[in-house]
Amino acid sequence: SAVGRGPEGPFRSEAYRVSAIARGKELRLTLSVLDPAAATPPQDLVFRFGMSGSFRLCPAAELPRHAHLRFLTRESPPRALCFVDPRRFGSWRLGDAWQPERGPCVVSEYHAFRGNVLENLDDRAFDKPICEVLLNQKYFNGIGNYLRAEILYRLKIPPFEKARTVLEALKDQEQERRKKDPSLTLSKKLKLRQENPDLLELCHTVPMEVIMAEKQLFDPEHSDNYAAFKNWLQCYLVPGMSSLRDRSGRTIWFQGEPGPMAPKGEPRKMPRKKSPQLKADPEAPTPKVTPRALKQRRRAAVNPPKSEEKEEEKEEEADRPRKGRARGRKKATAAPALPEPEVPLSVRRSCRISARRGKGETGSC
């Protein structure tokens, strides 16, 4: 599109195939010519989706807004495979190279991911709290802000426990399992792991839950998609949970104690929403619902509140403070009300007289 920020591809072909493979938070598309006699080489594009990026297949005459890249079909009427990104945190680049400094994918390369973590526990990266290390894409490629909260919550691990302490315990447990009963069959091992998963296993299975339920949770065609996703969440942005900002400025949600490496300051609690049940008056008139109110309700059902969106934005932006006047702005607390000073009677009379002599307006001190 005219406003797309990504590069324009040099690939040209009348008939070609689009295939894809995912790795962590990236997706690689490969465009390959169908005609074997053609000399056109394949073209690769690697995508990052940001907060709102997605692919959508739709009629070419009904392109969605913010369709920044389009692949048109030759059928009649034609359709378009679009990369849609309303908030423009997503991006694409030419070539087949994955982003450097990204480790094995937690979903598609689980065993390599697990080995990469446990074999590199001497790295200084693991000196940090476990909640911060879970966002390190060198070791946890694919884990984001809401996933780390859900994983730590299920295992009751304090978010600010030292990462090496948590992960070395997994290494020891793995060795003990092998020593105790090396004759366990693979099916029994899998059953034990399903019943008592560790942190690295949940880094694989929790994202898989989201992937398997993707149609229900994230389909933009359904107006209740955000409500379904909120119902799936157990910790992130859930009323009653506590939150703290880590050293990267991102908010971690948790329950219980934060852990020994927690930053200074008391955790904030997500207020529980009260839903008062009022008795309906049978004689009360039914309130009128204006078109504007209906539009606001539909928008609220589909789009998350602004405060929740800001939490997700920090995940997709670089680890830098946010630009603008909002940086460092602190929340103002309401000052206690002071008693008004008593005004002498003579002053009050003079105020009334001066008001009468003006433009006929009444005044008071």
PDB file of C-alpha atoms in Angstrom, residues 20-223:
ATOM      1  CA  ALA A  20       5.180 -20.250   5.088  1.00  0.00           C
ATOM      2  CA  ILE A  21       7.129 -21.465   8.084  1.00  0.00           C
ATOM      3  CA  ALA A  22       7.129 -19.950  11.588  1.00  0.00           C
ATOM      4  CA  ARG A  23       9.901 -19.679  14.149  1.00  0.00           C
ATOM      5  CA  GLY A  24       9.260 -17.977  17.471  1.00  0.00           C
ATOM      6  CA  LYS A  25       7.847 -14.529  16.822  1.00  0.00           C
ATOM      7  CA  GLU A  26       8.767 -14.552  13.138  1.00  0.00           C
ATOM      8  CA  LEU A  27       7.150 -15.962   9.995  1.00  0.00           C
ATOM      9  CA  ARG A  28       8.928 -16.576   6.681  1.00  0.00           C
ATOM     10  CA  LEU A  29       6.944 -16.490   3.443  1.00  0.00           C
ATOM     11  CA  THR A  30       8.436 -18.057   0.315  1.00  0.00           C
ATOM     12  CA  LEU A  31       7.151 -17.053  -3.122  1.00  0.00           C
ATOM     13  CA  SER A  32       8.010 -19.685  -5.747  1.00  0.00           C
ATOM     14  CA  VAL A  33       7.102 -19.717  -9.454  1.00  0.00           C
ATOM     15  CA  LEU A  34       4.829 -22.544 -10.595  1.00  0.00           C
ATOM     16  CA  ASP A  35       6.323 -22.776 -14.092  1.00  0.00           C
ATOM     17  CA  PRO A  36       9.404 -25.064 -13.829  1.00  0.00           C
ATOM     18  CA  ALA A  37      10.838 -23.540 -17.010  1.00  0.00           C
ATOM     19  CA  ALA A  38      10.836 -20.014 -15.577  1.00  0.00           C
ATOM     20  CA  ALA A  39      14.177 -18.576 -14.527  1.00  0.00           C
ATOM     21  CA  THR A  40      12.700 -16.470 -11.702  1.00  0.00           C
ATOM     22  CA  PRO A  41      14.294 -17.447  -8.375  1.00  0.00           C
ATOM     23  CA  PRO A  42      12.151 -17.812  -5.236  1.00  0.00           C
ATOM     24  CA  GLN A  43      11.671 -14.740  -3.042  1.00  0.00           C
ATOM     25  CA  ASP A  44      11.617 -14.898   0.775  1.00  0.00           C
ATOM     26  CA  LEU A  45      10.100 -12.347   3.160  1.00  0.00           C
ATOM     27  CA  VAL A  46      10.422 -12.553   6.951  1.00  0.00           C
ATOM     28  CA  PHE A  47       7.608 -10.986   9.005  1.00  0.00           C
ATOM     29  CA  ARG A  48       7.209  -9.794  12.558  1.00  0.00           C
ATOM     30  CA  PHE A  49       3.598  -9.260  13.549  1.00  0.00           C
ATOM     31  CA  GLY A  50       3.831  -6.731  16.373  1.00  0.00           C
ATOM     32  CA  MET A  51       0.623  -6.295  18.346  1.00  0.00           C
ATOM     33  CA  SER A  52      -1.965  -6.240  15.594  1.00  0.00           C
ATOM     34  CA  GLY A  53      -0.404  -7.857  12.507  1.00  0.00           C
ATOM     35  CA  SER A  54      -2.217 -10.732  10.793  1.00  0.00           C
ATOM     36  CA  PHE A  55      -2.843 -12.296   7.385  1.00  0.00           C
ATOM     37  CA  ARG A  56      -6.342 -12.208   5.915  1.00  0.00           C
ATOM     38  CA  LEU A  57      -7.793 -13.627   2.697  1.00  0.00           C
ATOM     39  CA  CYS A  58     -10.619 -11.454   1.373  1.00  0.00           C
ATOM     40  CA  PRO A  59     -12.211 -10.203  -1.872  1.00  0.00           C
ATOM     41  CA  ALA A  60      -9.885  -7.788  -3.672  1.00  0.00           C
ATOM     42  CA  ALA A  61     -12.757  -5.301  -3.957  1.00  0.00           C
ATOM     43  CA  GLU A  62     -13.233  -5.306  -0.160  1.00  0.00           C
ATOM     44  CA  LEU A  63      -9.726  -4.790   1.172  1.00  0.00           C
ATOM     45  CA  PRO A  64      -9.597  -4.237   4.936  1.00  0.00           C
ATOM     46  CA  ARG A  65      -8.112  -1.048   6.264  1.00  0.00           C
ATOM     47  CA  HIS A  66      -4.358  -1.096   6.864  1.00  0.00           C
ATOM     48  CA  ALA A  67      -3.741  -3.899   4.344  1.00  0.00           C
ATOM     49  CA  HIS A  68      -0.078  -2.960   3.890  1.00  0.00           C
ATOM     50  CA  LEU A  69       0.934  -5.854   1.616  1.00  0.00           C
ATOM     51  CA  ARG A  70      -1.309  -7.691  -0.875  1.00  0.00           C
ATOM     52  CA  PHE A  71      -0.980 -10.862  -2.942  1.00  0.00           C
ATOM     53  CA  LEU A  72      -3.687 -10.990  -5.623  1.00  0.00           C
ATOM     54  CA  THR A  73      -5.242 -14.125  -7.107  1.00  0.00           C
ATOM     55  CA  ARG A  74      -6.073 -14.574 -10.812  1.00  0.00           C
ATOM     56  CA  GLU A  75      -9.582 -15.930 -10.249  1.00  0.00           C
ATOM     57  CA  SER A  76     -12.692 -13.917 -11.078  1.00  0.00           C
ATOM     58  CA  PRO A  77     -13.548 -12.014  -8.980  1.00  0.00           C
ATOM     59  CA  PRO A  78     -10.008 -11.834  -7.583  1.00  0.00           C
ATOM     60  CA  ARG A  79      -9.156 -12.237  -3.921  1.00  0.00           C
ATOM     61  CA  ALA A  80      -6.248 -10.798  -1.942  1.00  0.00           C
ATOM     62  CA  LEU A  81      -4.044 -12.325   0.742  1.00  0.00           C
ATOM     63  CA  CYS A  82      -3.281  -9.263   2.871  1.00  0.00           C
ATOM     64  CA  PHE A  83      -0.852  -8.490   5.660  1.00  0.00           C
ATOM     65  CA  VAL A  84      -3.075  -6.320   7.861  1.00  0.00           C
ATOM     66  CA  ASP A  85      -1.463  -4.243  10.626  1.00  0.00           C
ATOM     67  CA  PRO A  86      -3.584  -1.384  12.043  1.00  0.00           C
ATOM     68  CA  ARG A  87      -1.022  -0.270  14.634  1.00  0.00           C
ATOM     69  CA  ARG A  88       2.069  -0.720  12.431  1.00  0.00           C
ATOM     70  CA  PHE A  89       4.255  -2.448  15.005  1.00  0.00           C
ATOM     71  CA  GLY A  90       4.695  -5.266  12.507  1.00  0.00           C
ATOM     72  CA  SER A  91       7.317  -5.325   9.757  1.00  0.00           C
ATOM     73  CA  TRP A  92       8.777  -7.431   6.964  1.00  0.00           C
ATOM     74  CA  ARG A  93      12.167  -7.639   5.306  1.00  0.00           C
ATOM     75  CA  LEU A  94      13.488  -9.332   2.186  1.00  0.00           C
ATOM     76  CA  GLY A  95      15.575 -12.494   2.452  1.00  0.00           C
ATOM     77  CA  ASP A  96      15.298 -15.802   4.282  1.00  0.00           C
ATOM     78  CA  ALA A  97      17.478 -14.992   7.309  1.00  0.00           C
ATOM     79  CA  TRP A  98      15.886 -15.154  10.741  1.00  0.00           C
ATOM     80  CA  GLN A  99      16.625 -12.283  13.072  1.00  0.00           C
ATOM     81  CA  PRO A 100      20.058 -12.770  14.708  1.00  0.00           C
ATOM     82  CA  GLU A 101      20.330 -13.463  18.434  1.00  0.00           C
ATOM     83  CA  ARG A 102      17.108 -15.497  18.423  1.00  0.00           C
ATOM     84  CA  GLY A 103      17.276 -18.973  19.905  1.00  0.00           C
ATOM     85  CA  PRO A 104      15.303 -22.092  18.936  1.00  0.00           C
ATOM     86  CA  CYS A 105      11.523 -21.707  18.814  1.00  0.00           C
ATOM     87  CA  VAL A 106       9.664 -22.744  21.989  1.00  0.00           C
ATOM     88  CA  VAL A 107       6.895 -24.325  19.874  1.00  0.00           C
ATOM     89  CA  SER A 108       8.476 -25.925  16.797  1.00  0.00           C
ATOM     90  CA  GLU A 109      11.984 -26.643  18.194  1.00  0.00           C
ATOM     91  CA  TYR A 110      11.211 -27.636  21.765  1.00  0.00           C
ATOM     92  CA  HIS A 111      14.101 -30.046  22.405  1.00  0.00           C
ATOM     93  CA  ALA A 112      16.666 -27.649  20.915  1.00  0.00           C
ATOM     94  CA  PHE A 113      15.091 -24.814  22.956  1.00  0.00           C
ATOM     95  CA  ARG A 114      15.300 -26.815  26.189  1.00  0.00           C
ATOM     96  CA  GLY A 115      18.908 -27.805  25.573  1.00  0.00           C
ATOM     97  CA  ASN A 116      19.862 -24.237  24.656  1.00  0.00           C
ATOM     98  CA  VAL A 117      18.626 -23.015  28.042  1.00  0.00           C
ATOM     99  CA  LEU A 118      19.978 -25.762  30.305  1.00  0.00           C
ATOM    100  CA  GLU A 119      23.389 -25.870  28.599  1.00  0.00           C
ATOM    101  CA  ASN A 120      23.978 -22.123  28.951  1.00  0.00           C
ATOM    102  CA  LEU A 121      23.031 -21.446  32.567  1.00  0.00           C
ATOM    103  CA  ASP A 122      26.510 -19.965  33.154  1.00  0.00           C
ATOM    104  CA  ASP A 123      25.538 -17.022  30.934  1.00  0.00           C
ATOM    105  CA  ARG A 124      25.239 -13.756  32.855  1.00  0.00           C
ATOM    106  CA  ALA A 125      21.755 -13.346  31.359  1.00  0.00           C
ATOM    107  CA  PHE A 126      20.517 -15.808  33.998  1.00  0.00           C
ATOM    108  CA  ASP A 127      21.666 -13.521  36.824  1.00  0.00           C
ATOM    109  CA  LYS A 128      18.450 -11.572  36.287  1.00  0.00           C
ATOM    110  CA  PRO A 129      14.970 -12.346  37.679  1.00  0.00           C
ATOM    111  CA  ILE A 130      13.144 -15.164  35.926  1.00  0.00           C
ATOM    112  CA  CYS A 131      10.394 -12.813  34.689  1.00  0.00           C
ATOM    113  CA  GLU A 132      12.973 -10.720  32.797  1.00  0.00           C
ATOM    114  CA  VAL A 133      14.850 -13.709  31.388  1.00  0.00           C
ATOM    115  CA  LEU A 134      11.620 -15.152  29.960  1.00  0.00           C
ATOM    116  CA  LEU A 135      11.521 -12.172  27.568  1.00  0.00           C
ATOM    117  CA  ASN A 136      15.100 -12.794  26.370  1.00  0.00           C
ATOM    118  CA  GLN A 137      14.538 -14.040  22.801  1.00  0.00           C
ATOM    119  CA  LYS A 138      18.038 -15.528  22.669  1.00  0.00           C
ATOM    120  CA  TYR A 139      16.787 -18.267  24.990  1.00  0.00           C
ATOM    121  CA  PHE A 140      12.962 -17.960  24.991  1.00  0.00           C
ATOM    122  CA  ASN A 141      12.118 -17.214  21.364  1.00  0.00           C
ATOM    123  CA  GLY A 142       8.355 -16.782  21.220  1.00  0.00           C
ATOM    124  CA  ILE A 143       7.575 -15.913  24.860  1.00  0.00           C
ATOM    125  CA  GLY A 144       6.012 -12.498  25.395  1.00  0.00           C
ATOM    126  CA  ASN A 145       4.567 -10.450  28.223  1.00  0.00           C
ATOM    127  CA  TYR A 146       1.245 -12.212  28.766  1.00  0.00           C
ATOM    128  CA  LEU A 147       2.755 -15.696  28.280  1.00  0.00           C
ATOM    129  CA  ARG A 148       5.423 -15.193  30.947  1.00  0.00           C
ATOM    130  CA  ALA A 149       2.765 -14.142  33.459  1.00  0.00           C
ATOM    131  CA  GLU A 150       0.596 -17.183  32.692  1.00  0.00           C
ATOM    132  CA  ILE A 151       3.536 -19.632  32.880  1.00  0.00           C
ATOM    133  CA  LEU A 152       4.895 -18.358  36.210  1.00  0.00           C
ATOM    134  CA  TYR A 153       1.401 -18.175  37.701  1.00  0.00           C
ATOM    135  CA  ARG A 154       0.613 -21.822  36.915  1.00  0.00           C
ATOM    136  CA  LEU A 155       3.816 -22.982  38.611  1.00  0.00           C
ATOM    137  CA  LYS A 156       3.499 -20.528  41.542  1.00  0.00           C
ATOM    138  CA  ILE A 157       7.037 -19.232  40.859  1.00  0.00           C
ATOM    139  CA  PRO A 158       7.724 -15.722  42.227  1.00  0.00           C
ATOM    140  CA  PRO A 159       8.501 -13.547  39.189  1.00  0.00           C
ATOM    141  CA  PHE A 160      11.549 -11.942  40.795  1.00  0.00           C
ATOM    142  CA  GLU A 161      13.247 -15.187  41.823  1.00  0.00           C
ATOM    143  CA  LYS A 162      16.740 -15.488  40.320  1.00  0.00           C
ATOM    144  CA  ALA A 163      16.488 -17.244  36.952  1.00  0.00           C
ATOM    145  CA  ARG A 164      19.520 -19.474  37.498  1.00  0.00           C
ATOM    146  CA  THR A 165      18.096 -20.713  40.809  1.00  0.00           C
ATOM    147  CA  VAL A 166      14.822 -21.727  39.123  1.00  0.00           C
ATOM    148  CA  LEU A 167      16.408 -23.359  36.063  1.00  0.00           C
ATOM    149  CA  GLU A 168      19.245 -25.183  37.845  1.00  0.00           C
ATOM    150  CA  ALA A 169      16.592 -26.897  39.935  1.00  0.00           C
ATOM    151  CA  LEU A 170      15.082 -28.244  36.690  1.00  0.00           C
ATOM    152  CA  LYS A 171      18.458 -29.585  35.632  1.00  0.00           C
ATOM    153  CA  ASP A 172      18.862 -31.391  38.952  1.00  0.00           C
ATOM    154  CA  GLN A 173      15.320 -32.803  38.777  1.00  0.00           C
ATOM    155  CA  GLU A 174      15.977 -34.156  35.286  1.00  0.00           C
ATOM    156  CA  GLN A 175      19.109 -35.974  36.431  1.00  0.00           C
ATOM    157  CA  GLU A 176      17.307 -37.422  39.464  1.00  0.00           C
ATOM    158  CA  ARG A 177      14.508 -38.754  37.263  1.00  0.00           C
ATOM    159  CA  ARG A 178      16.995 -40.672  35.130  1.00  0.00           C
ATOM    160  CA  LYS A 179      18.787 -42.118  38.163  1.00  0.00           C
ATOM    161  CA  LYS A 180      15.616 -43.227  39.940  1.00  0.00           C
ATOM    162  CA  ASP A 181      13.998 -45.208  37.166  1.00  0.00           C
ATOM    163  CA  PRO A 182      15.882 -45.390  33.871  1.00  0.00           C
ATOM    164  CA  SER A 183      13.522 -48.149  32.681  1.00  0.00           C
ATOM    165  CA  LEU A 184      10.511 -45.830  32.331  1.00  0.00           C
ATOM    166  CA  THR A 185       8.909 -46.042  28.907  1.00  0.00           C
ATOM    167  CA  LEU A 186       8.447 -42.945  26.785  1.00  0.00           C
ATOM    168  CA  SER A 187       4.663 -42.969  27.283  1.00  0.00           C
ATOM    169  CA  LYS A 188       5.077 -43.070  31.086  1.00  0.00           C
ATOM    170  CA  LYS A 189       7.598 -40.239  30.958  1.00  0.00           C
ATOM    171  CA  LEU A 190       5.191 -38.150  28.889  1.00  0.00           C
ATOM    172  CA  LYS A 191       2.372 -38.881  31.321  1.00  0.00           C
ATOM    173  CA  LEU A 192       4.504 -37.807  34.292  1.00  0.00           C
ATOM    174  CA  ARG A 193       5.490 -34.594  32.517  1.00  0.00           C
ATOM    175  CA  GLN A 194       1.887 -33.797  31.670  1.00  0.00           C
ATOM    176  CA  GLU A 195       0.892 -34.257  35.296  1.00  0.00           C
ATOM    177  CA  ASN A 196       3.868 -32.283  36.670  1.00  0.00           C
ATOM    178  CA  PRO A 197       5.170 -29.962  33.937  1.00  0.00           C
ATOM    179  CA  ASP A 198       8.204 -27.815  34.638  1.00  0.00           C
ATOM    180  CA  LEU A 199       8.825 -24.255  33.506  1.00  0.00           C
ATOM    181  CA  LEU A 200      10.427 -25.141  30.170  1.00  0.00           C
ATOM    182  CA  GLU A 201       7.635 -27.563  29.328  1.00  0.00           C
ATOM    183  CA  LEU A 202       5.026 -24.882  30.023  1.00  0.00           C
ATOM    184  CA  CYS A 203       6.968 -22.531  27.738  1.00  0.00           C
ATOM    185  CA  HIS A 204       5.973 -25.023  25.029  1.00  0.00           C
ATOM    186  CA  THR A 205       2.468 -26.121  26.075  1.00  0.00           C
ATOM    187  CA  VAL A 206       0.985 -22.723  27.050  1.00  0.00           C
ATOM    188  CA  PRO A 207       1.706 -21.152  23.633  1.00  0.00           C
ATOM    189  CA  MET A 208       0.332 -24.349  22.067  1.00  0.00           C
ATOM    190  CA  GLU A 209      -2.953 -23.778  23.932  1.00  0.00           C
ATOM    191  CA  VAL A 210      -3.201 -20.371  22.293  1.00  0.00           C
ATOM    192  CA  ILE A 211      -2.344 -21.759  18.852  1.00  0.00           C
ATOM    193  CA  MET A 212      -4.893 -24.582  19.118  1.00  0.00           C
ATOM    194  CA  ALA A 213      -7.613 -22.151  20.228  1.00  0.00           C
ATOM    195  CA  GLU A 214      -6.571 -19.401  17.789  1.00  0.00           C
ATOM    196  CA  LYS A 215      -9.771 -19.480  15.752  1.00  0.00           C
ATOM    197  CA  GLN A 216     -11.894 -18.992  18.845  1.00  0.00           C
ATOM    198  CA  LEU A 217      -9.643 -16.513  20.651  1.00  0.00           C
ATOM    199  CA  PHE A 218      -8.288 -14.250  17.940  1.00  0.00           C
ATOM    200  CA  ASP A 219     -10.492 -14.401  14.842  1.00  0.00           C
ATOM    201  CA  PRO A 220     -11.041 -10.703  14.002  1.00  0.00           C
ATOM    202  CA  GLU A 221     -14.348 -11.544  12.289  1.00  0.00           C
ATOM    203  CA  HIS A 222     -15.914 -12.383  15.664  1.00  0.00           C
ATOM    204  CA  SER A 223     -16.819  -9.402  17.818  1.00  0.00           C
TER     205      SER A 223
END
